mmCIF file of C-alpha atoms in Angstrom:
data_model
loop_
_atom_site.group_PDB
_atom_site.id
_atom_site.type_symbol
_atom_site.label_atom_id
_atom_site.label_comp_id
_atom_site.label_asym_id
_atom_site.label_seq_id
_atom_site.Cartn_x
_atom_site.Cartn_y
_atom_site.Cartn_z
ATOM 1 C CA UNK R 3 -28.582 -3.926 9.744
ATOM 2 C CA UNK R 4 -28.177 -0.071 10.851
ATOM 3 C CA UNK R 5 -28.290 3.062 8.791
ATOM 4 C CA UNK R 6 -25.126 3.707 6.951
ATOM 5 C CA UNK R 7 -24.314 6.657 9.784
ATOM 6 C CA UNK R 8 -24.525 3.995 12.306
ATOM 7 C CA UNK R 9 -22.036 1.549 10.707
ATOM 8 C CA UNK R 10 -19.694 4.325 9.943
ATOM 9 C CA UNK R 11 -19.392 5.465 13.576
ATOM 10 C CA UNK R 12 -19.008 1.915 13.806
ATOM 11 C CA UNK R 13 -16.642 1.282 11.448
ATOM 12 C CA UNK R 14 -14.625 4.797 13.284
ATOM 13 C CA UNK R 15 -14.748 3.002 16.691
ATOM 14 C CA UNK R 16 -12.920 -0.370 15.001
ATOM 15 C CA UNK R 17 -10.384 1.516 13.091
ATOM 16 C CA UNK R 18 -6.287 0.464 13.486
ATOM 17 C CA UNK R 19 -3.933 2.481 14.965
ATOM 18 C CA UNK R 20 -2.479 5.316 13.260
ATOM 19 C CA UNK R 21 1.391 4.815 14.648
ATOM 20 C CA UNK R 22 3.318 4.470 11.175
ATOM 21 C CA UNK R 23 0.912 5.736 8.903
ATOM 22 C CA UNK R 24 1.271 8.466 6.503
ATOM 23 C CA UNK R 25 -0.728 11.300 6.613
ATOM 24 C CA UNK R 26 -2.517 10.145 3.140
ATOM 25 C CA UNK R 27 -3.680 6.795 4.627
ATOM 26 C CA UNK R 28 -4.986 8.283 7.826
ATOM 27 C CA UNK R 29 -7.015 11.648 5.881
ATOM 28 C CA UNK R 30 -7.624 10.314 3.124
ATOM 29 C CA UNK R 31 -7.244 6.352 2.150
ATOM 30 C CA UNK R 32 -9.095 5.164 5.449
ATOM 31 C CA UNK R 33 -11.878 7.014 5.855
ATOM 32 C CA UNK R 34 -12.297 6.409 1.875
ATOM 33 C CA UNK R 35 -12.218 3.100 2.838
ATOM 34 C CA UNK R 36 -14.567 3.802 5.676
ATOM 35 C CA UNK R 37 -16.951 4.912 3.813
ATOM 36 C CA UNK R 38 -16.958 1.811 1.084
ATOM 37 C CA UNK R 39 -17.030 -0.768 3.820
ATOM 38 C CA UNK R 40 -19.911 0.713 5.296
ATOM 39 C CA UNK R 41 -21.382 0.283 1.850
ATOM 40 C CA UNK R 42 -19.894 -2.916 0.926
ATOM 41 C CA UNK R 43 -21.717 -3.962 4.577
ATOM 42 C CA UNK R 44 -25.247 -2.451 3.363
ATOM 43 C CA UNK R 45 -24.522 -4.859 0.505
ATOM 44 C CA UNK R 46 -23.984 -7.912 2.233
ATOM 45 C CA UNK R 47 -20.513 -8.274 1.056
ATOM 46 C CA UNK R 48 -17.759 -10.329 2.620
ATOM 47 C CA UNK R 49 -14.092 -9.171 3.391
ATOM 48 C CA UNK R 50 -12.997 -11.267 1.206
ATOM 49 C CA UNK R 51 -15.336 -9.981 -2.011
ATOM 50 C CA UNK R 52 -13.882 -6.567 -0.949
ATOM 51 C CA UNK R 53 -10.456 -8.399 -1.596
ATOM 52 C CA UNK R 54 -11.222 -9.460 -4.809
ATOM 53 C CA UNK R 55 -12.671 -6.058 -5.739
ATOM 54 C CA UNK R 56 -9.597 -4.171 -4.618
ATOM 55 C CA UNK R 57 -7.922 -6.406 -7.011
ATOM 56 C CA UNK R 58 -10.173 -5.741 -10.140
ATOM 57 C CA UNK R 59 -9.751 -1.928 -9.958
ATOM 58 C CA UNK R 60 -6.009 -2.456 -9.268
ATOM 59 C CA UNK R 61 -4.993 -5.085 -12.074
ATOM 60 C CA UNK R 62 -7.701 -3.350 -14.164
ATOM 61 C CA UNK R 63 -5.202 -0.075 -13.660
ATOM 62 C CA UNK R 64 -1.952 -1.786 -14.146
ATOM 63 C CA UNK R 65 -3.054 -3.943 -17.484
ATOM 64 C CA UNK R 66 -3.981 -0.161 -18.901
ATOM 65 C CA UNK R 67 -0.326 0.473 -17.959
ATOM 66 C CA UNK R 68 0.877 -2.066 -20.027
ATOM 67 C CA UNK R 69 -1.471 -2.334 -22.890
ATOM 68 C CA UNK R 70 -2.956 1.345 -23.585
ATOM 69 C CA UNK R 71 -0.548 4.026 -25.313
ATOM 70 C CA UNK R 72 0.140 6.645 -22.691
ATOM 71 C CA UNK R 73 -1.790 9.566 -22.597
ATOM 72 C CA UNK R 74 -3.557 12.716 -19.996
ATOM 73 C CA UNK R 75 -6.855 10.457 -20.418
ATOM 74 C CA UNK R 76 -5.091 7.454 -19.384
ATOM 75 C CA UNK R 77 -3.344 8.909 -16.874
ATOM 76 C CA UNK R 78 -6.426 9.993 -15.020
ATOM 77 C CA UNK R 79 -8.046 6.840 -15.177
ATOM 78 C CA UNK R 80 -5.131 4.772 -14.018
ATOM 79 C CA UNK R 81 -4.637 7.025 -11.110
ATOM 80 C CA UNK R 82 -8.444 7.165 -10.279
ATOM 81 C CA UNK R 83 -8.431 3.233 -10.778
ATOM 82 C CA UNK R 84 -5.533 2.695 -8.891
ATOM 83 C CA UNK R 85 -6.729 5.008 -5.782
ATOM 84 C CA UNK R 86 -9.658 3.560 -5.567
ATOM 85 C CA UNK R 87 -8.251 -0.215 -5.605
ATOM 86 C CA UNK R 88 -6.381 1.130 -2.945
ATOM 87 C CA UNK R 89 -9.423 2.429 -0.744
ATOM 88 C CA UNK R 90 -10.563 -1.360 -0.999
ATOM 89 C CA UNK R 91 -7.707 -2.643 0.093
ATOM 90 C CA UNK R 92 -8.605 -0.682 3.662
ATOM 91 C CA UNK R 93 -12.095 -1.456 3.276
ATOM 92 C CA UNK R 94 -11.401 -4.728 4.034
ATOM 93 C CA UNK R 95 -9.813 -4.767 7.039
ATOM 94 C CA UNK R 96 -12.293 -2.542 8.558
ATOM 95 C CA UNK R 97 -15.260 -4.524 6.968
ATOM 96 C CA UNK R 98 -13.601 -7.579 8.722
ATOM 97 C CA UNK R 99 -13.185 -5.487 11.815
ATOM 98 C CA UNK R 100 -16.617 -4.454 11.951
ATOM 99 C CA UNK R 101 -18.569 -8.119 11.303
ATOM 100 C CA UNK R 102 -15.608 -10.655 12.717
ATOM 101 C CA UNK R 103 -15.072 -12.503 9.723
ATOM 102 C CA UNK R 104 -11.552 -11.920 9.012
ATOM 103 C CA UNK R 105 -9.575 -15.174 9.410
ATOM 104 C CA UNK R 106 -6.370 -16.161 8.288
ATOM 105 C CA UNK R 107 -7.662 -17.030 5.049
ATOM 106 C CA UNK R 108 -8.465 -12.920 4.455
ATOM 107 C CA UNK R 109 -4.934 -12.122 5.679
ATOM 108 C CA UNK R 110 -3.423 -14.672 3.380
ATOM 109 C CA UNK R 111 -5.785 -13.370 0.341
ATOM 110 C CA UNK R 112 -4.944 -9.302 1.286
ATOM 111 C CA UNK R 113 -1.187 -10.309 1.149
ATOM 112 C CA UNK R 114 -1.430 -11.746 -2.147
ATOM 113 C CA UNK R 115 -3.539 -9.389 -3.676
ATOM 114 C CA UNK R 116 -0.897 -6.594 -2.401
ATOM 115 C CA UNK R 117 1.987 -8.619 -3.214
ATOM 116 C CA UNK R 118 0.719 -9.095 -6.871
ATOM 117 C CA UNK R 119 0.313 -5.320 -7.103
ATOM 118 C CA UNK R 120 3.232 -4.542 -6.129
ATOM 119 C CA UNK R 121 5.208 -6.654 -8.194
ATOM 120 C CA UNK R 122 2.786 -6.135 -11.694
ATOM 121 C CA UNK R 123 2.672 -2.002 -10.821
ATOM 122 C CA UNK R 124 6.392 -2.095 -12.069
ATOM 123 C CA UNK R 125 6.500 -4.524 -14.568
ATOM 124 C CA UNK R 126 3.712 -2.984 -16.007
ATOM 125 C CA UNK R 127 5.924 0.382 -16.580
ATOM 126 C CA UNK R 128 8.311 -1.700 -17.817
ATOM 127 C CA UNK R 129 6.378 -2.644 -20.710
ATOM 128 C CA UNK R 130 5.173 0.807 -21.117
ATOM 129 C CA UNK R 131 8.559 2.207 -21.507
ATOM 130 C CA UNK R 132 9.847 -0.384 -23.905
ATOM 131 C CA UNK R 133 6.134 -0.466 -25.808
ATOM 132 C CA UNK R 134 5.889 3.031 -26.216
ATOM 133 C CA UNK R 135 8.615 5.093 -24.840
ATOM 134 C CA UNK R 136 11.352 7.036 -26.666
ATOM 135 C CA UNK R 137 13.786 6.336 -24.116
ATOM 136 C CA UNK R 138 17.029 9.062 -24.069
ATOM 137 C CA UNK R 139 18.281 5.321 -22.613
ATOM 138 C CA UNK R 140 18.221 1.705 -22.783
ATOM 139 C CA UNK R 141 18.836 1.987 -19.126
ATOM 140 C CA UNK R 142 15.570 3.750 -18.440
ATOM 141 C CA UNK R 143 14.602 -0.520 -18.827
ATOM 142 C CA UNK R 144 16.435 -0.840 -15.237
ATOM 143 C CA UNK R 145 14.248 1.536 -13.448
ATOM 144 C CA UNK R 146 10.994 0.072 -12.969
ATOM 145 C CA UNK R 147 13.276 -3.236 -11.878
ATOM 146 C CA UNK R 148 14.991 -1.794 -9.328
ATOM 147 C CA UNK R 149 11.827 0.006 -7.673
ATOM 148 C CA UNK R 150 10.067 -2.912 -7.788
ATOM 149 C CA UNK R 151 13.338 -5.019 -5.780
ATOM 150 C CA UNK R 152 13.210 -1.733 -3.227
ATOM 151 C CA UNK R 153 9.368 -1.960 -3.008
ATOM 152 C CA UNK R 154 8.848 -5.603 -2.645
ATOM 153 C CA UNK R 155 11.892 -6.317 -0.539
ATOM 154 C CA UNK R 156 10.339 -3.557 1.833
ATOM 155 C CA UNK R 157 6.697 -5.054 1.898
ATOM 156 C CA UNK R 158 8.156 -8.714 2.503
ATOM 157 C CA UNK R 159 10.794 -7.529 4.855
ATOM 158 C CA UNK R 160 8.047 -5.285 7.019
ATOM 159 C CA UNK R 161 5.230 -8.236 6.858
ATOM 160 C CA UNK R 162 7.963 -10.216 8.744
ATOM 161 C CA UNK R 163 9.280 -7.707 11.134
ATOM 162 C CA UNK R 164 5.183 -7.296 12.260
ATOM 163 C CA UNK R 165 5.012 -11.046 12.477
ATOM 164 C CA UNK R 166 8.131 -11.956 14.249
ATOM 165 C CA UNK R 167 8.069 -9.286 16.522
ATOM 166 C CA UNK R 168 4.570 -10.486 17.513
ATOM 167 C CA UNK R 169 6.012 -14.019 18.124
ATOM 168 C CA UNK R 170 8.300 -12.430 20.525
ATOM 169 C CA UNK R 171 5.977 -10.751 22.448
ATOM 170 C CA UNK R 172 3.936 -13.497 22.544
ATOM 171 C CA UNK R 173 6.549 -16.096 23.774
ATOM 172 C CA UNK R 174 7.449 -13.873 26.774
ATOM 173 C CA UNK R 175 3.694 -13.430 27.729
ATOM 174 C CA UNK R 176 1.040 -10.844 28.481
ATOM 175 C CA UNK R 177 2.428 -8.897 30.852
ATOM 176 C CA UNK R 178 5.995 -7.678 28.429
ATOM 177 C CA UNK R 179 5.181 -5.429 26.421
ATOM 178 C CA UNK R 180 7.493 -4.332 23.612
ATOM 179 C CA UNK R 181 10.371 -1.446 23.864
ATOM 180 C CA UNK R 182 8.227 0.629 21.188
ATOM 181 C CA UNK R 183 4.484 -0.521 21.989
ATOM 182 C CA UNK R 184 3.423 2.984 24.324
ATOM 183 C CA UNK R 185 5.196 5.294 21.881
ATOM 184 C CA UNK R 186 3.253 8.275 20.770
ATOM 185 C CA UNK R 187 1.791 8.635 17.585
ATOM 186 C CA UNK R 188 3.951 11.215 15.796
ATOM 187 C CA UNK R 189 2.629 13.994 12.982
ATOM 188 C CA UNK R 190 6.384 14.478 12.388
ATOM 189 C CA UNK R 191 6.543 10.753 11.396
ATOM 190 C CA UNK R 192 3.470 10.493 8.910
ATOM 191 C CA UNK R 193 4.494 13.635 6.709
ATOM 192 C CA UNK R 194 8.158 11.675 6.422
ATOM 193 C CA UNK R 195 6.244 8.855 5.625
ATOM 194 C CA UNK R 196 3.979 10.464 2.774
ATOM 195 C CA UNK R 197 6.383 10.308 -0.050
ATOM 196 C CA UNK R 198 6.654 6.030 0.164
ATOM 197 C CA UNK R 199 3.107 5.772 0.562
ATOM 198 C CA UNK R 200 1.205 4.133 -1.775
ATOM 199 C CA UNK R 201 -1.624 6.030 -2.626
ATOM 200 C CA UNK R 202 1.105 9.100 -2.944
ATOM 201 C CA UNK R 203 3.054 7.070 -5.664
ATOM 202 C CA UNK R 204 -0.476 6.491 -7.706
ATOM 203 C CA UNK R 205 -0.464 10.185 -7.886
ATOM 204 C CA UNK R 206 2.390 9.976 -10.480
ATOM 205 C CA UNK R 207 0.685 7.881 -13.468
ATOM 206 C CA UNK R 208 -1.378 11.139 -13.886
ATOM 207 C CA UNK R 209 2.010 12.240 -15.984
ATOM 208 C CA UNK R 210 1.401 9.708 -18.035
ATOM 209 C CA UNK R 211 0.325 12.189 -20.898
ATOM 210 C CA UNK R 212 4.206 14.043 -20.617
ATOM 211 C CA UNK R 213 6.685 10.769 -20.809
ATOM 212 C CA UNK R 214 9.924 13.052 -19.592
ATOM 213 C CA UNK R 215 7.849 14.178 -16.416
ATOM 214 C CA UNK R 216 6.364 10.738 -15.879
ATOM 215 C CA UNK R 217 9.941 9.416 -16.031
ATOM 216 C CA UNK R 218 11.541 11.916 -13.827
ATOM 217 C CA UNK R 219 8.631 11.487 -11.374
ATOM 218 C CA UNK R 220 8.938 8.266 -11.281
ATOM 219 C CA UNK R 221 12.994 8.131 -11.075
ATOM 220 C CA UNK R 222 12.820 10.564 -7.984
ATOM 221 C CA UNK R 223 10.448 8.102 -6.408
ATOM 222 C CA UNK R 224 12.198 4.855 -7.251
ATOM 223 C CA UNK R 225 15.477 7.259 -5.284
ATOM 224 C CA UNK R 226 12.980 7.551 -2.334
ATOM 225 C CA UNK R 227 11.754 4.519 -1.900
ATOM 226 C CA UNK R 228 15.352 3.191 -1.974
ATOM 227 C CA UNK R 229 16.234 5.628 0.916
ATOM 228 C CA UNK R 230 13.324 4.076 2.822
ATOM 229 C CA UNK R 231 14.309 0.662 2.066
ATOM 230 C CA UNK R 232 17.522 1.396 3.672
ATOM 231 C CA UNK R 233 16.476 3.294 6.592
ATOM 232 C CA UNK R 234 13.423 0.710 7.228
ATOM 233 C CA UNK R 235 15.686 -2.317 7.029
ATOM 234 C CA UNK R 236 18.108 -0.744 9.502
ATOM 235 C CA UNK R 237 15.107 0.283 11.954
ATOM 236 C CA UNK R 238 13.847 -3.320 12.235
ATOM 237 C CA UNK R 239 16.749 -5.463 12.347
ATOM 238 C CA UNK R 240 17.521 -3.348 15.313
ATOM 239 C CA UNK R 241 14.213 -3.710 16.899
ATOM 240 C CA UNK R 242 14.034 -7.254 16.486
ATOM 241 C CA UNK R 243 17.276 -7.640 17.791
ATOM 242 C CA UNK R 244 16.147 -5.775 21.283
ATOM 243 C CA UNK R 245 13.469 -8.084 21.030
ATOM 244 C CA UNK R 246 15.728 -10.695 21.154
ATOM 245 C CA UNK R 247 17.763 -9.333 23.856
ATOM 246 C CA UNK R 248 14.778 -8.158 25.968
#
């Protein structure tokens, strides 16, 4: 087993691409999650134990959500909670990277474990606004629904774009490559992609101590994500039909 420098480098060399990503995941959520695979490896762990500990910080965050009165304290802790549930969640992929023991059984635990998140994060606000809010509106109670429709429809509906489109390539062989596989990674394209980033929207539980802000900040998200949602959906039914076509 090398020194932790070594397995970081190491851990640098096996790291994804950075085409789509926001400029949060690539400065700050992977090399966070650099740095706790290289320690989960110095620990013996498995990807799949890094899994399962993404998950404990993350429902650990979201029950708080639900359960705990809002407040500055709580706000801090979900975020921090939340964050670092999400810095697991890219520790192991690069864990799994760096030993070749992913599988699909990692894949289909990761997708679950992100899957659940997404669809508790919301419901969890839900119960915070009808536990403990003084809504100016019953109709507040819609909000957390439809952002979690706009972000799970755009998880499930990406997840298959990535796996159809790889289908495609793969049926027409090694040599086609796909209309969008040498384009450029673009720093115009991860600061438009910051605001529907995850570890951006964690940012806005630490207003949970000010209910009006938390609500507006989490309205004007909801708005964006929608936007994306729209704009994503377009963007691959479009690709996959080239693929299609090509």
């Amino acid at each position: 087993m090398g020194s932790t420098g070594t397995v970081l480098r190491e851990l640098r060399g096996a790291q994804k691409s950075a085409k789509g990503v926001s400029l949060y995941s690539r400065y700050v959520n992977r090399p966070a999650g650099r740095v706790l695979a290289a320690g989960a490896y110095r620990a013996g762990m498995t990807p799949n134990q890094v899994t399962l500990t993404s998950a404990l910080f993350t429902y650990g965050a979201v029950a708080s959500v639900a359960l705990v009165e809002p407040s500055w304290s709580l706000g801090v802790l979900v975020w921090a909670a939340l964050a670092v549930g999400f810095a697991f969640d890219s520790a192991d992929g690069q864990l799994a990277r760096l030993t070749g023991r992913g599988g699909p059984d990692g894949e289909w635990l990761d997708h679950v474990v992100d899957c659940g998140k997404l669809l508790l994060v919301h419901a969890a606000v839900l119960i915070s606004f009808y536990r403990f809010g003084e809504l100016p509106s019953d109709a507040w109670l819609l909000l957390p629904l439809g952002f979690q429709l706009a972000a799970v429809v755009t998880f499930c509906a990406g997840l298959l774009r990535e796996q159809l489109g790889k289908a495609a390539v793969s049926a027409r062989g090694p040599s086609w490559a796909a209309p969008d596989a040498q384009a450029p990674v673009s720093r115009v394209r991860a600061v438009a992609l910051l605001p529907a980033d995850y570890g951006m929207f964690c940012l806005v539980f630490l207003l949970l101590g000010a209910p009006g802000a938390f609500r507006a900040g989490y309205a004007v998200l909801a708005a964006v994500q929608a936007v994306f949602l729209a704009a994503f959906l377009a963007k691959w039914f479009r690709e996959l039909k080239a693929l299609r076509a090509g």
